[in-house]
PDB file of C-alpha atoms in Angstrom:
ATOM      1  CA  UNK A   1      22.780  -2.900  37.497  1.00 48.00           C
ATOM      2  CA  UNK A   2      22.808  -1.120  34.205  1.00 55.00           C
ATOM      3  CA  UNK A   3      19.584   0.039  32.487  1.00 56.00           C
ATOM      4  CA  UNK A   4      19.570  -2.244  29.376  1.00 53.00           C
ATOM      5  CA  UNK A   5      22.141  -5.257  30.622  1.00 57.00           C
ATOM      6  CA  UNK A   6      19.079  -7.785  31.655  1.00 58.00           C
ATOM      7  CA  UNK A   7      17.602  -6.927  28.321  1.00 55.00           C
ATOM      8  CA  UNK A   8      20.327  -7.504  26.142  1.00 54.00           C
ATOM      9  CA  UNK A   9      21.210 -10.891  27.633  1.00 53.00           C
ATOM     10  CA  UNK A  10      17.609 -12.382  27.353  1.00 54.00           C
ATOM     11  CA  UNK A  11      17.915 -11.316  23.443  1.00 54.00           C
ATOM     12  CA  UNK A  12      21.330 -12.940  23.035  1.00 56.00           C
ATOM     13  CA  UNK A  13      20.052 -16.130  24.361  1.00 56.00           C
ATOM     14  CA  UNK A  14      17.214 -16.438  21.912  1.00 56.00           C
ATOM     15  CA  UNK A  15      19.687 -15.613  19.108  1.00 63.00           C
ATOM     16  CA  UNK A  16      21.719 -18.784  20.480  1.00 67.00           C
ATOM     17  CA  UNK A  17      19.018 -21.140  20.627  1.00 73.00           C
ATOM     18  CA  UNK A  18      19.156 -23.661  17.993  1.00 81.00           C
ATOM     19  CA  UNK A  19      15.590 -24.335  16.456  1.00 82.00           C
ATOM     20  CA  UNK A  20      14.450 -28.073  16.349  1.00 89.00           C
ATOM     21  CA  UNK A  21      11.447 -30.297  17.132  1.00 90.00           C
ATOM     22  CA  UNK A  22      12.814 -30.796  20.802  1.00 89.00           C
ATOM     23  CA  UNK A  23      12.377 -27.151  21.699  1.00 87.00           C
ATOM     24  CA  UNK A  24       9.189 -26.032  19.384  1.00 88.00           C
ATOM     25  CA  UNK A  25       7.155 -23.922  21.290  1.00 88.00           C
ATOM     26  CA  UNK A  26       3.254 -22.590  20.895  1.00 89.00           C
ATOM     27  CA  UNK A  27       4.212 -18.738  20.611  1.00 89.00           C
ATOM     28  CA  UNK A  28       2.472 -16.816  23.839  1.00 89.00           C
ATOM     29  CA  UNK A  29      -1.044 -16.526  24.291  1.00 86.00           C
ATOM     30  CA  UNK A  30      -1.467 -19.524  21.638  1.00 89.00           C
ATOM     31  CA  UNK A  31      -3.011 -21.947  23.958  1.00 89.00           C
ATOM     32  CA  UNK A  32      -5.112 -19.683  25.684  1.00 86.00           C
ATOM     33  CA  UNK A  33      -9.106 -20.137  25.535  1.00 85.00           C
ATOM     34  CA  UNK A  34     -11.386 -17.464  24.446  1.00 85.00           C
ATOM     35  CA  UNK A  35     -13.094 -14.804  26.018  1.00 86.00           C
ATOM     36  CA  UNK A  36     -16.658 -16.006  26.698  1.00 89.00           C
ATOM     37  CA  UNK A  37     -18.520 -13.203  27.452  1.00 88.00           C
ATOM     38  CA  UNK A  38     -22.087 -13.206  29.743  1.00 88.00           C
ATOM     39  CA  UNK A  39     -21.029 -16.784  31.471  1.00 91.00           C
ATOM     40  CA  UNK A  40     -21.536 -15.279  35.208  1.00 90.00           C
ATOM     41  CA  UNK A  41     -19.553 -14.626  37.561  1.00 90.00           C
ATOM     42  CA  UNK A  42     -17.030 -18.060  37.251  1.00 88.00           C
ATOM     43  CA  UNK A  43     -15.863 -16.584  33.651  1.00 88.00           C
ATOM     44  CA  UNK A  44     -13.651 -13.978  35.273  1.00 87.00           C
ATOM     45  CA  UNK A  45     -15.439 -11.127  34.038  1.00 89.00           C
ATOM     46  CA  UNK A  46     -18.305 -11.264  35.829  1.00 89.00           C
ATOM     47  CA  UNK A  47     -21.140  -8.578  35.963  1.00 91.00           C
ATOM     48  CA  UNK A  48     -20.961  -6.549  33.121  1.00 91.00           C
ATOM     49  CA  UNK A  49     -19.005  -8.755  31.357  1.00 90.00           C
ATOM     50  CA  UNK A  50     -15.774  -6.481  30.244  1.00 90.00           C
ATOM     51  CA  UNK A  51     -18.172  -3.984  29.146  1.00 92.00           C
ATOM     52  CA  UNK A  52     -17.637  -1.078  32.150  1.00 92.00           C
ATOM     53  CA  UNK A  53     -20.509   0.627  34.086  1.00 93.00           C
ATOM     54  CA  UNK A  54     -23.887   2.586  32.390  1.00 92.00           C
ATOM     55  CA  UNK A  55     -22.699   4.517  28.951  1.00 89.00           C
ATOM     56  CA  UNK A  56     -22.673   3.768  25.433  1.00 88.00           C
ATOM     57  CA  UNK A  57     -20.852   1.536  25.183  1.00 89.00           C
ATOM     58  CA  UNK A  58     -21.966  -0.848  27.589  1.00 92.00           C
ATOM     59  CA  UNK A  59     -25.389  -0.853  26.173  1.00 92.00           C
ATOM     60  CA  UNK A  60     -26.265  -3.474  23.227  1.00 92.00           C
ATOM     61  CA  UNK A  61     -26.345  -2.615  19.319  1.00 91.00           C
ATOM     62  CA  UNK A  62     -24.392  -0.155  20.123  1.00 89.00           C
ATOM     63  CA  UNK A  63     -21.686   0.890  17.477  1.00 92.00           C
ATOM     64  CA  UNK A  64     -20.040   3.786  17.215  1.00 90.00           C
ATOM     65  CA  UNK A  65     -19.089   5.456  13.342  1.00 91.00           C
ATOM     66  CA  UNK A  66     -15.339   5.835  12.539  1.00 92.00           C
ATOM     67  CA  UNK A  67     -13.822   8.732  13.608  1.00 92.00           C
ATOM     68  CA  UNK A  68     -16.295   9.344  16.797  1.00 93.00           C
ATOM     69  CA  UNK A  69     -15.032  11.117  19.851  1.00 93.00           C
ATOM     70  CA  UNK A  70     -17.685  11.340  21.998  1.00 88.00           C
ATOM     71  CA  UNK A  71     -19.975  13.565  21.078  1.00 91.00           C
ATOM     72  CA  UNK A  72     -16.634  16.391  20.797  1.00 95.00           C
ATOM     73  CA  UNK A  73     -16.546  17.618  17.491  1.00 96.00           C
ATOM     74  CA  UNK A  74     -14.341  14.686  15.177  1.00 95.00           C
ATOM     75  CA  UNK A  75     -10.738  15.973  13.762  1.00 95.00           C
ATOM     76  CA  UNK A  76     -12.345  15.419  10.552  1.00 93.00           C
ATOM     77  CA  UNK A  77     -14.764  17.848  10.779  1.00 94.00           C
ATOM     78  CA  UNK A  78     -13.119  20.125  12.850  1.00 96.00           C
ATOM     79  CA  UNK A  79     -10.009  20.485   9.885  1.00 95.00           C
ATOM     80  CA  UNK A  80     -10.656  22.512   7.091  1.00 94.00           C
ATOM     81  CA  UNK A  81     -11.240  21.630   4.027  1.00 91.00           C
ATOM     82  CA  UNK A  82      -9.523  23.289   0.808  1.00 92.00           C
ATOM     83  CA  UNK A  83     -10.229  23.129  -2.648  1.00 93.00           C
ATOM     84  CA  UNK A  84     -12.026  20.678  -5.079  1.00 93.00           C
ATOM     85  CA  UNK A  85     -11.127  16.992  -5.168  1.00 89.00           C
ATOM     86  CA  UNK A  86     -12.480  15.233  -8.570  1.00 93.00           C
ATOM     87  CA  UNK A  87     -13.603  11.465  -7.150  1.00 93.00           C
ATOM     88  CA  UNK A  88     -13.498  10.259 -10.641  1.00 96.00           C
ATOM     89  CA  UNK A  89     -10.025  11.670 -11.584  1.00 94.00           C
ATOM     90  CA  UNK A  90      -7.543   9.532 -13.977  1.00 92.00           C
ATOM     91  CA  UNK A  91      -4.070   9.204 -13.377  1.00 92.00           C
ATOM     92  CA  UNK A  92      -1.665   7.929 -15.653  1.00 93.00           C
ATOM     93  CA  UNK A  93       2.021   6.910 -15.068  1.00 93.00           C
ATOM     94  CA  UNK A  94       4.763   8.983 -17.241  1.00 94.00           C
ATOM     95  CA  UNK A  95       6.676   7.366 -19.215  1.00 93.00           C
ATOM     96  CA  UNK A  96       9.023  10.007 -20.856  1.00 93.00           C
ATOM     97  CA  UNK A  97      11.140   9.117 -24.422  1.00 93.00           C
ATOM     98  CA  UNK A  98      14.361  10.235 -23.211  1.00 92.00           C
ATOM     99  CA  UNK A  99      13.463   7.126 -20.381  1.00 91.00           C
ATOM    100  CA  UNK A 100      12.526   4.829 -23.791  1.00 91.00           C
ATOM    101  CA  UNK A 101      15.650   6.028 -25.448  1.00 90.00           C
ATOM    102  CA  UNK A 102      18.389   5.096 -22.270  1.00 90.00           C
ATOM    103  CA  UNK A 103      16.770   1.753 -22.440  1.00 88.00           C
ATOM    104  CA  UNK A 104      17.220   1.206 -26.164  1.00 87.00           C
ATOM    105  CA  UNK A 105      20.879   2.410 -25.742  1.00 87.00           C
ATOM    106  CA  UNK A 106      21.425  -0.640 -23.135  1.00 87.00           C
ATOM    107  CA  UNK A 107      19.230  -3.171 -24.348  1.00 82.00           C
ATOM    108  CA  UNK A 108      17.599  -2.812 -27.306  1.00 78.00           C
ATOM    109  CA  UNK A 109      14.221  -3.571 -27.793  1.00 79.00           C
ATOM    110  CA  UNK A 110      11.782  -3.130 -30.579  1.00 83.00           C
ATOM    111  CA  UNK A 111       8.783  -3.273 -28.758  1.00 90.00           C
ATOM    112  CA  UNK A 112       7.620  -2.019 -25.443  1.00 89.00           C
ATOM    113  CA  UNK A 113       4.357  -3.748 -24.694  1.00 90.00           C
ATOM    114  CA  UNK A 114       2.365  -3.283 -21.040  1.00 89.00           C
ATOM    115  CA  UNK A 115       4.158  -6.487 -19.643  1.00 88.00           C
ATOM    116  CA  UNK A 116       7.778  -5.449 -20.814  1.00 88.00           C
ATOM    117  CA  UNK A 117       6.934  -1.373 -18.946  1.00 88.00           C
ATOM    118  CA  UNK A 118       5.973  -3.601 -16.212  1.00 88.00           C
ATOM    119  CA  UNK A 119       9.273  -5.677 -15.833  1.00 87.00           C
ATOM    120  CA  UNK A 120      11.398  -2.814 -16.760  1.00 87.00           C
ATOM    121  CA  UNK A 121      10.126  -1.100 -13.415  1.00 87.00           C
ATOM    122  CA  UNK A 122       8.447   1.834 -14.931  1.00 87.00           C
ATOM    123  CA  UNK A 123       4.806   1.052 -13.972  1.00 86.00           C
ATOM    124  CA  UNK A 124       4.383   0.400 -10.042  1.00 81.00           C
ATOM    125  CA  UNK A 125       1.054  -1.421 -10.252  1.00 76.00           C
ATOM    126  CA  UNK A 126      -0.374  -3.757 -13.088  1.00 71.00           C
ATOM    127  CA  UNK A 127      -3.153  -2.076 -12.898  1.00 80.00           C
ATOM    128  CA  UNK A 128      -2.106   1.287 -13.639  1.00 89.00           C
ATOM    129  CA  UNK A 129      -2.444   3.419 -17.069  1.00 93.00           C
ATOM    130  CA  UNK A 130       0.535   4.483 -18.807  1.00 94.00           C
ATOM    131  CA  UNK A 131       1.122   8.037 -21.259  1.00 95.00           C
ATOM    132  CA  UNK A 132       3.778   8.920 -22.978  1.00 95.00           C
ATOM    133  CA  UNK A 133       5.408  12.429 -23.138  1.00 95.00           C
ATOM    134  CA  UNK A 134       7.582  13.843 -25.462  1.00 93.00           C
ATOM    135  CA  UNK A 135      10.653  14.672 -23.514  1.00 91.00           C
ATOM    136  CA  UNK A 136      13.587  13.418 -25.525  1.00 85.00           C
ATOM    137  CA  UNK A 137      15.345  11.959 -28.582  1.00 88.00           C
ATOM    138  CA  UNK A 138      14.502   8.758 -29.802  1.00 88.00           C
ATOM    139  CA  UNK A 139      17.163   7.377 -32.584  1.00 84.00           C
ATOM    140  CA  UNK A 140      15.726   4.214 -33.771  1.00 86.00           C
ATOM    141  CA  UNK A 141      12.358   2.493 -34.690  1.00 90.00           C
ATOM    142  CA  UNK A 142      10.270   1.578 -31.672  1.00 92.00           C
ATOM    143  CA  UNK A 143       6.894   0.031 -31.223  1.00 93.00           C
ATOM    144  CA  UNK A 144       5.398   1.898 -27.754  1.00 93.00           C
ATOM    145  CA  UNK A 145       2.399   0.368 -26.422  1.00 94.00           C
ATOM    146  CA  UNK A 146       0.215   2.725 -24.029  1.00 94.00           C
ATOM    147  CA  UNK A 147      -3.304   4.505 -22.623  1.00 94.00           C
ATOM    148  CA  UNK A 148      -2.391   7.503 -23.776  1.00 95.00           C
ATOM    149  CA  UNK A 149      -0.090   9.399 -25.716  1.00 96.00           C
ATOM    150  CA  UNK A 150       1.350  13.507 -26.433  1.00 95.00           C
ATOM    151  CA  UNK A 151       0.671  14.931 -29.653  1.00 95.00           C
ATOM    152  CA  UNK A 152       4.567  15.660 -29.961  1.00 95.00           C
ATOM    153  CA  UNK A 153       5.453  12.481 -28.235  1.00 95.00           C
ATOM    154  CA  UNK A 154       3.237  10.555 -31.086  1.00 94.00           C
ATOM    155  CA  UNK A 155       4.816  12.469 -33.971  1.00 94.00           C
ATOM    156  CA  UNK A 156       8.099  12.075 -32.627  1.00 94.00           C
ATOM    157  CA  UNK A 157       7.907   8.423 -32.330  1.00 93.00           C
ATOM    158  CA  UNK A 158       6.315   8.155 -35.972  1.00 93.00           C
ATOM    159  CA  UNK A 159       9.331  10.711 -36.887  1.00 92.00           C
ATOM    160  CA  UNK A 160      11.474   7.781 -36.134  1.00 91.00           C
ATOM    161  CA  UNK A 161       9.848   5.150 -37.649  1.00 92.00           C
ATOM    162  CA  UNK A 162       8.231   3.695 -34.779  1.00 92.00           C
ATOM    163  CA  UNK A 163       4.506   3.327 -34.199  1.00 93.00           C
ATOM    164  CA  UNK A 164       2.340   4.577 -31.450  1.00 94.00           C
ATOM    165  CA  UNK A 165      -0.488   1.848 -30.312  1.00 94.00           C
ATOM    166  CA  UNK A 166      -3.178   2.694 -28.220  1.00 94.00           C
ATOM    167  CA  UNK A 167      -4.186   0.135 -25.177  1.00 91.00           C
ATOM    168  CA  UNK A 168      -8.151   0.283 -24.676  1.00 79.00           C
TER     169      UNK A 168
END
């Protein structure tokens, strides 16, 4: 018998199964009742009830932190560790004018507010804070709505009669 025959056939069947209220099933392990843990010997896990013999982890309150291996020294700590990381760090989204310009060549738009960056696909999250660099030719008037902005990418936008509006 080949390796993956009985395999294959058991999937094919399911994919010719038509779905209806005749053959609904619970999925596995659906109808099963829960563990009930310390119920003697009659619950099926009897004793120590699933806990193992003696250690830590068979005692009670016992918890052990994230990342614990035993008493061994964690990866975490045993890695090292390079450089400075700034916890309160701000990072912004780039939104470049040559990007503003393509989209005024296929659809032009007057304004660009943080809902229209948002359905254009230029900002992943709502959330996130938007600034604008300077790295292209705008042609026309636009109205750019953002967090933060370039000094050139400001005066290039005013250059071309647009206006530069700062969000919060």
């Amino acid at each position: 018998m080949r390796v993956g025959h009985k395999a294959g056939v058991i999937a094919r069947k399911h994919e010719m199964t038509i779905r209806n209220l005749s053959n609904l099933r619970a999925p596995k392990k659906a109808n099963e009742n829960k563990k009930r843990v310390g119920r003697g010997m009659g619950s099926g896990m009897g004793k120590t009830s699933t806990r193992g013999h003696k250690g830590q982890g068979s005692r009670s309150g016992s918890s052990l932190m994230r990342g614990f291996e035993g008493g061994q020294m964690p990866l975490h700590r045993r890695l090292p560790k390079r450089g400075f990381n700034n916890i309160f760090r701000v990072e912004y989204t780039v939104l470049g004018l040559d990007r503003v310009a393509e989209i005024l060549a296929t659809a032009p738009k007057t304004e660009f507010t943080l809902d229209t960056i948002v359905s254009l696909g230029l900002l992943r999250r709502k959330g996130g804070l938007i600034k604008v660099l300077n790295n292209g030719e705008l042609m026309g008037p636009v109205t750019i709505h953002a967090h933060k902005f370039s000094k050139s990418a400001q005066a290039a936008i005013e250059k071309a009669g647009g206006k530069a509006i700062l969000i919060g």
